[in-house]
PDB file of C-alpha atoms in Angstrom:
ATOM      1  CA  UNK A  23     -12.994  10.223   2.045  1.00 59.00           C
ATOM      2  CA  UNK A  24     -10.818  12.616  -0.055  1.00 83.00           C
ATOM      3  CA  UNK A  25      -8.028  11.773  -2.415  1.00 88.00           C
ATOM      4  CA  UNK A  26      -5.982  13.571   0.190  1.00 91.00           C
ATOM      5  CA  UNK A  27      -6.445  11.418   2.950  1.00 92.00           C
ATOM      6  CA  UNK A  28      -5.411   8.396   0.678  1.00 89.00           C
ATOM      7  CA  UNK A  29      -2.136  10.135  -0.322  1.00 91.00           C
ATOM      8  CA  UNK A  30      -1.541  11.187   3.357  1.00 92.00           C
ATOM      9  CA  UNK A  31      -2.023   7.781   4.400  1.00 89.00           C
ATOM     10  CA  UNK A  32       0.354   6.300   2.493  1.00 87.00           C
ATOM     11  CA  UNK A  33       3.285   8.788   3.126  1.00 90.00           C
ATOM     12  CA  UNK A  34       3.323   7.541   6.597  1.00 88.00           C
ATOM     13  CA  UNK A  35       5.863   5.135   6.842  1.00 84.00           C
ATOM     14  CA  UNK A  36       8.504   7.167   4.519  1.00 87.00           C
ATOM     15  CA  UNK A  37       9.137   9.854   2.464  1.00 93.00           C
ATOM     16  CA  UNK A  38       7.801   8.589  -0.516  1.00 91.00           C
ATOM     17  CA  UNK A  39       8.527  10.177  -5.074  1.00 92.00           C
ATOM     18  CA  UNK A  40       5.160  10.830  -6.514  1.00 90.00           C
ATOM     19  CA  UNK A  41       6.149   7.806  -8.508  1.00 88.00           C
ATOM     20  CA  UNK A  42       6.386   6.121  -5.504  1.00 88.00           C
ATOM     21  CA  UNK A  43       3.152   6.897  -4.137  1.00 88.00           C
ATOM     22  CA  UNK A  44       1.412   5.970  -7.125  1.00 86.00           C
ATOM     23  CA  UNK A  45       2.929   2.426  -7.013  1.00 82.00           C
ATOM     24  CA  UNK A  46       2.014   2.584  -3.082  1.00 77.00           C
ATOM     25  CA  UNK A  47      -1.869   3.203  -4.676  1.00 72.00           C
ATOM     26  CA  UNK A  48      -1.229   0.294  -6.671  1.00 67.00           C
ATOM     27  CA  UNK A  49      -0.718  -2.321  -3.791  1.00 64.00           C
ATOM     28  CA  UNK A  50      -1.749  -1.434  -1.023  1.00 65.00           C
ATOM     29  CA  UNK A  51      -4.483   1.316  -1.482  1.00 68.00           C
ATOM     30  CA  UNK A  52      -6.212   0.083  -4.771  1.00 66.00           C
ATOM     31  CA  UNK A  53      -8.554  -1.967  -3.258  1.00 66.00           C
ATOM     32  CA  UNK A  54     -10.330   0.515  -1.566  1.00 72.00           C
ATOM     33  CA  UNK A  55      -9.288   3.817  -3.415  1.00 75.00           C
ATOM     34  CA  UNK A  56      -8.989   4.399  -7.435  1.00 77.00           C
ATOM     35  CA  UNK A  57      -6.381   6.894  -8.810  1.00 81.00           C
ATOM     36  CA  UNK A  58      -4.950   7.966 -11.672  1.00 84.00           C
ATOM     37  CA  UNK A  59      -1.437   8.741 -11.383  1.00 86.00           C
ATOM     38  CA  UNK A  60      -1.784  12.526 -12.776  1.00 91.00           C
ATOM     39  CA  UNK A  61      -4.704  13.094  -9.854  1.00 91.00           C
ATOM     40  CA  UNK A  62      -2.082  11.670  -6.868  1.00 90.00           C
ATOM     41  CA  UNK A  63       0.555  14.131  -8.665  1.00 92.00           C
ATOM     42  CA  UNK A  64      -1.912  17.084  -8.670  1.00 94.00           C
ATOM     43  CA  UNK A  65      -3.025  16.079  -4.862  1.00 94.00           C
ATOM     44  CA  UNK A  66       0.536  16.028  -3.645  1.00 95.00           C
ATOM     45  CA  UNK A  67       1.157  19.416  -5.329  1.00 95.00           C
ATOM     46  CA  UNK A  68      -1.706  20.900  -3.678  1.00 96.00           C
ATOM     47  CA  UNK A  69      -1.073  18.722  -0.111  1.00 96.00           C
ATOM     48  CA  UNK A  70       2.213  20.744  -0.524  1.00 96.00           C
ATOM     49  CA  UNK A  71       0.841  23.923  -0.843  1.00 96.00           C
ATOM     50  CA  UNK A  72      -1.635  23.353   2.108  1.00 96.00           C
ATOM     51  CA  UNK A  73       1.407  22.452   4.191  1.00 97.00           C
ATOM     52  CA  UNK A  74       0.108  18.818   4.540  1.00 96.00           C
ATOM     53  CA  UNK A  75       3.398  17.222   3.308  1.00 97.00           C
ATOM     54  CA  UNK A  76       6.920  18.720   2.542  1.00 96.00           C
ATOM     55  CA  UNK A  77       8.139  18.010  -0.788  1.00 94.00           C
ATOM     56  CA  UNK A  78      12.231  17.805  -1.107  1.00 94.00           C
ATOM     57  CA  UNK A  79      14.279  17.654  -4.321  1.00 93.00           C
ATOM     58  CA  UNK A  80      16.884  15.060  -4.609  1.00 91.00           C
ATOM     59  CA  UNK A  81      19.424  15.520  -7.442  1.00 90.00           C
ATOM     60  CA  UNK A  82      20.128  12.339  -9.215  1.00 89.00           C
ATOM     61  CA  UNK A  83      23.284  11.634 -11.788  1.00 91.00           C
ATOM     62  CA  UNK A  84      22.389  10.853 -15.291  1.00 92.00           C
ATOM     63  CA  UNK A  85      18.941  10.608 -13.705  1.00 90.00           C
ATOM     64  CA  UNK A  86      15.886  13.544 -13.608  1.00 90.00           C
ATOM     65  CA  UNK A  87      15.855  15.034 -10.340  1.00 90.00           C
ATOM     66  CA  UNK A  88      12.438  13.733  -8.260  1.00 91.00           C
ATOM     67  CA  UNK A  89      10.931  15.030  -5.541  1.00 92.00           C
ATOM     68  CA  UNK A  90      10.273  13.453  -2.233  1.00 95.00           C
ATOM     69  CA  UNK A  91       7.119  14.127  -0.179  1.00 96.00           C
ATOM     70  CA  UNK A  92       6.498  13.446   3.494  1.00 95.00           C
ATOM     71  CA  UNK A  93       3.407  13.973   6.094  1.00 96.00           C
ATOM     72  CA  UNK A  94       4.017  17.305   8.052  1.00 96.00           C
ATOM     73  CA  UNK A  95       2.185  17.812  11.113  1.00 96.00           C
ATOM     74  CA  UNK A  96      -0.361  19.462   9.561  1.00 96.00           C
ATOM     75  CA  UNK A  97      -1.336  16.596   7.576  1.00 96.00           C
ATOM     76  CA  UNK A  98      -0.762  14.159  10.521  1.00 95.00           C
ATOM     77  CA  UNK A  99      -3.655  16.522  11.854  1.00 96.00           C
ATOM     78  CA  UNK A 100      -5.742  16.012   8.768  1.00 95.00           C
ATOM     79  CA  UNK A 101      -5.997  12.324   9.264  1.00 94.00           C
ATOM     80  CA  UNK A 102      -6.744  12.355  13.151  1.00 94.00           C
ATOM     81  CA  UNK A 103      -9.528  14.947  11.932  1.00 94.00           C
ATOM     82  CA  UNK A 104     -10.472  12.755   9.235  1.00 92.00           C
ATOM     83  CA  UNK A 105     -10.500   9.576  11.357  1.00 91.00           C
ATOM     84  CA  UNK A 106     -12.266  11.284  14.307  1.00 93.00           C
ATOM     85  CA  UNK A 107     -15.502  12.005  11.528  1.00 91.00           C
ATOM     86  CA  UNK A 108     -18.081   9.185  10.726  1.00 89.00           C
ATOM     87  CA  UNK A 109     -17.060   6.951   8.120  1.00 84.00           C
ATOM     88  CA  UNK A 110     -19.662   7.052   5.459  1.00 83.00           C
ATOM     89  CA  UNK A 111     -20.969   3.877   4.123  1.00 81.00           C
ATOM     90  CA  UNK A 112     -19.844   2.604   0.516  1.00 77.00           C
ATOM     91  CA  UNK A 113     -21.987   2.038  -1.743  1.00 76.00           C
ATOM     92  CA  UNK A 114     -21.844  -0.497  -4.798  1.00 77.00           C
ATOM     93  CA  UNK A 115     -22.170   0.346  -8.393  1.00 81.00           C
ATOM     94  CA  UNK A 116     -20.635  -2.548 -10.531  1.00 87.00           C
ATOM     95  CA  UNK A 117     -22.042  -2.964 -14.007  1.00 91.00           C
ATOM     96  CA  UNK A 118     -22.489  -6.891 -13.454  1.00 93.00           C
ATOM     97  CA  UNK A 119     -25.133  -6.122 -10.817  1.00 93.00           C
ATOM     98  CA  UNK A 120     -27.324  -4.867 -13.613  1.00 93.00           C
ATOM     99  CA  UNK A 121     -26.904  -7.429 -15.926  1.00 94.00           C
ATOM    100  CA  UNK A 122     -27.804  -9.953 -13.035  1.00 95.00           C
ATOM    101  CA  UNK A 123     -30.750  -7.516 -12.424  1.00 94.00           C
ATOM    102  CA  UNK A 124     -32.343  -7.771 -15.956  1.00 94.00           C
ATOM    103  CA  UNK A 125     -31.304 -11.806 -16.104  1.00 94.00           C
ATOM    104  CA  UNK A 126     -34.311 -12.850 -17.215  1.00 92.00           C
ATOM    105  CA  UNK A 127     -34.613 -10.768 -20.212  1.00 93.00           C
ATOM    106  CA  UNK A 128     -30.975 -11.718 -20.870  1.00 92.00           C
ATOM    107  CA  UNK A 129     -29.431 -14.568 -22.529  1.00 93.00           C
ATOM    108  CA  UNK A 130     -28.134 -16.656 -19.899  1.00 94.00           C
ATOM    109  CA  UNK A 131     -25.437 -17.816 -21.517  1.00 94.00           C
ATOM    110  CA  UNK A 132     -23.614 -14.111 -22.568  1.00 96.00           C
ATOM    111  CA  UNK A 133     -24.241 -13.549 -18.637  1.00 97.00           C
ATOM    112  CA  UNK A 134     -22.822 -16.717 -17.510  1.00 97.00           C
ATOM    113  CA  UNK A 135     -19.314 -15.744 -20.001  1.00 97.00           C
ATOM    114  CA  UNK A 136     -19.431 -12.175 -18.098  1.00 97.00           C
ATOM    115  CA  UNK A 137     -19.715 -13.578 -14.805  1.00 97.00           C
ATOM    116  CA  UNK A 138     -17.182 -16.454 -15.585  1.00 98.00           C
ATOM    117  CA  UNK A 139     -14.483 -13.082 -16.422  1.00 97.00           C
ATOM    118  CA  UNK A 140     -15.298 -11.895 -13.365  1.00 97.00           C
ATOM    119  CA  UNK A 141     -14.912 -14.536 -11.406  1.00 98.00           C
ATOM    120  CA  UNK A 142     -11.802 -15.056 -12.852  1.00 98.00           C
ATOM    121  CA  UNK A 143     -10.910 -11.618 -12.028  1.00 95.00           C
ATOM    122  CA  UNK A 144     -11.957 -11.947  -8.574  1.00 95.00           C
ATOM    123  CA  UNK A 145      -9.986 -15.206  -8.369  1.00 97.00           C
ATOM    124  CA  UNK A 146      -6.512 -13.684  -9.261  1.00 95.00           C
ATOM    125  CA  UNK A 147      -7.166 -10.176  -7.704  1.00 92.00           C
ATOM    126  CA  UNK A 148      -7.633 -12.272  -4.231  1.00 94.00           C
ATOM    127  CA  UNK A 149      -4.224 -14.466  -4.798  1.00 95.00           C
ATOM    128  CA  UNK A 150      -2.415 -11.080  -5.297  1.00 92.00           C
ATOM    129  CA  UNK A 151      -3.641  -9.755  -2.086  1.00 91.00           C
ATOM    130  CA  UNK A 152      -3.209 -13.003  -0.380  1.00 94.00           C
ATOM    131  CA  UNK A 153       0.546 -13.187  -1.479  1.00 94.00           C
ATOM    132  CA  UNK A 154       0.847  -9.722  -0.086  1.00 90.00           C
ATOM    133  CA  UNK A 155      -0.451 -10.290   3.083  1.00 93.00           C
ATOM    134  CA  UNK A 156       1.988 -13.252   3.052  1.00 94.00           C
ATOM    135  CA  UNK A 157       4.936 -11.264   2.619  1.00 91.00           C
ATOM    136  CA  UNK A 158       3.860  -8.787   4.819  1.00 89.00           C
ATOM    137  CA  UNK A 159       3.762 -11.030   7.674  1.00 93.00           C
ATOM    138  CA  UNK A 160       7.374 -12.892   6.792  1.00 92.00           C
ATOM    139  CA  UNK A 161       6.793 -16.396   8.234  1.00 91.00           C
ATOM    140  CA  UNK A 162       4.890 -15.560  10.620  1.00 92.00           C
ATOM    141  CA  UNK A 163       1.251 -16.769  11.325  1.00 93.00           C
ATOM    142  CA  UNK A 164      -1.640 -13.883  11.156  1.00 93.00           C
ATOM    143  CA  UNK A 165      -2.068 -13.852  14.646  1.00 92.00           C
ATOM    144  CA  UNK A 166       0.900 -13.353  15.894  1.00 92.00           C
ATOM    145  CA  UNK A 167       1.990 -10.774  12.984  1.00 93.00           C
ATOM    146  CA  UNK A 168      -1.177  -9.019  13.908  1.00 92.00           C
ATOM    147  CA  UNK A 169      -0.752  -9.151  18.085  1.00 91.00           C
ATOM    148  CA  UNK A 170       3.048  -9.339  18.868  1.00 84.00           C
ATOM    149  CA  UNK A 171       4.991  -8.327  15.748  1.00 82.00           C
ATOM    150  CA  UNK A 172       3.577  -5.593  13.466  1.00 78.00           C
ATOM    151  CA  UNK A 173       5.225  -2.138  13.989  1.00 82.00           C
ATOM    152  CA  UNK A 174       1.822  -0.812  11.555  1.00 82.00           C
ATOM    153  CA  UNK A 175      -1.170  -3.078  11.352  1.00 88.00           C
ATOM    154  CA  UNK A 176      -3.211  -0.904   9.130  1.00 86.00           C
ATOM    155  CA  UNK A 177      -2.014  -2.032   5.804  1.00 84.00           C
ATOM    156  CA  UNK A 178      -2.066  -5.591   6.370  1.00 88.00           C
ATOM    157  CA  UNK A 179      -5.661  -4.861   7.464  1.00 91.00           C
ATOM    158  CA  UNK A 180      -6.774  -2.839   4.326  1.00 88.00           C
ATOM    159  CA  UNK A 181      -4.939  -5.537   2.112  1.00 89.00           C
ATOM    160  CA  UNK A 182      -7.348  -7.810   4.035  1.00 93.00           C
ATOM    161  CA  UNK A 183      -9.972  -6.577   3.500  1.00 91.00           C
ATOM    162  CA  UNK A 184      -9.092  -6.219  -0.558  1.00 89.00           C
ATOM    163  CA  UNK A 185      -8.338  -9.899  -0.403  1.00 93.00           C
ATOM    164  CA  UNK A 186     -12.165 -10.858   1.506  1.00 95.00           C
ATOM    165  CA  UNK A 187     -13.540  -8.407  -0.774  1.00 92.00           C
ATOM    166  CA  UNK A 188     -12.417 -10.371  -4.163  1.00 94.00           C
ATOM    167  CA  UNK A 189     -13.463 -13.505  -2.260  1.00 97.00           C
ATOM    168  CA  UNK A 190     -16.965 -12.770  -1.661  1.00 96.00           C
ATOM    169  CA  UNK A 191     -17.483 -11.380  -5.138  1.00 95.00           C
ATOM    170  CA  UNK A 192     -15.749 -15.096  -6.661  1.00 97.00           C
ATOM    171  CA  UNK A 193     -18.290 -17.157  -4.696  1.00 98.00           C
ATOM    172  CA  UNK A 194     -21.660 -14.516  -5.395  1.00 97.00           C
ATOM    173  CA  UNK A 195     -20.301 -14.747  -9.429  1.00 97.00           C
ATOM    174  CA  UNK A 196     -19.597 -18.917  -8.911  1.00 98.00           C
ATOM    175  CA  UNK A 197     -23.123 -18.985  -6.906  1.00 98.00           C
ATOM    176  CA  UNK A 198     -24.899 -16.831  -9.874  1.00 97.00           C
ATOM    177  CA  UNK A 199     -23.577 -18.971 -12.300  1.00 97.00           C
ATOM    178  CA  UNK A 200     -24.887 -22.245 -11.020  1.00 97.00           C
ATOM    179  CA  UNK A 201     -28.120 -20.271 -10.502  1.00 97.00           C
ATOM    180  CA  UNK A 202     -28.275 -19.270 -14.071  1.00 96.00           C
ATOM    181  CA  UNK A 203     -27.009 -23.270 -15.326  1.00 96.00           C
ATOM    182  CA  UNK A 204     -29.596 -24.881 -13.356  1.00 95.00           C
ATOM    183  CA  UNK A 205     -31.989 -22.635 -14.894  1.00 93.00           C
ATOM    184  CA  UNK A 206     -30.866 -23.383 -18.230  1.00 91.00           C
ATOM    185  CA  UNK A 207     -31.107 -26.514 -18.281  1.00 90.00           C
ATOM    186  CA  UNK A 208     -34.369 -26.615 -16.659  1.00 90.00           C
ATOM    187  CA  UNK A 209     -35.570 -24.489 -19.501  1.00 82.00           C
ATOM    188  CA  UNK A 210     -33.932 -26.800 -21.779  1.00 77.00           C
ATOM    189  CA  UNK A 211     -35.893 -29.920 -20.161  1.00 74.00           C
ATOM    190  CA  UNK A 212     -39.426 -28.176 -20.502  1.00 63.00           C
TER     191      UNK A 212
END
């Protein structure tokens, strides 16, 4: 997946600032795609100049002007190319994987307090996405949000999976821990 596809993707409910679209990153597409906000500014520009979105200036009183971007049909084409292609599989690269790795030549303890931030991390990160997914579906239990009342189900999936994601990672870091504990105190009895 290209940058592109993730700015594409989330013009297409609305024509969306650049400003805009970078907060869109921020909750809804962060937890499967990383941006800085001057990248999604430079993609846009260059989206624009493809003809993949349409960029509009509004004037504003008192207020810079901004510019408004929406998917052209171009870029509607782009993702139904892009989604026809084999996803490729992620891979994983978190720094905490090789501390775990080289736990036994570590001290226990510094890895339990980086594994304890992280779970903590995980543990908020999931509540956000879990009081998004809430909102999103205004009252309304997941399955029938999902089956009956959704105009777009897409987001609420992604945010999903963002929220399972953070989950799995609390319980491996929780799991680790006790692993690490019990073998502490093991040690400690020997």
């Amino acid at each position: 997946m290209a940058l592109r596809h993730a700015v594409l993707a989330a013009l297409l409910d609305e024509e969306l600032s650049g400003y805009q679209v970078t907060k869109a990153f921020a909750a809804g597409v962060a937890n499967f795609w990383h941006a800085l906000p001057q990248q999604v500014y430079a993609e846009l520009a260059k989206l624009e100049k493809e003809g993949m979105v349409a960029g509009r200036e509004v004037v504003q009183e008192g207020r810079p002007n901004k510019r408004l971007f929406r998917v052209t049909g171009e870029g509607l084409a782009e993702l139904e190319s892009f989604a026809a292609t084999a996803a490729k599989p992620a891979f994983l690269r978190e720094d905490l994987l090789v501390q775990v790795q080289a736990a036994d030549h570590l001290d226990a303890g510094v890895l339990i307090e980086r594994l304890a931030e992280r779970y903590a991390f995980a543990e908020a990160e999931a509540a956000l996405f879990e009081e998004q997914l809430r909102r999103m579906r205004g009252g309304l239990g997941e399955t029938e949000f999902l089956l009956r009342r959704a105009s777009r189900v897409g987001p609420y999936l992604t945010c999903r999976r963002g929220r399972d994601f953070e989950r799995a990672n609390r319980d491996w870091c929780r799991d680790v821990m006790e692993v690490l504990r019990a073998r502490q105190a093991a040690g400690e009895e020997a």
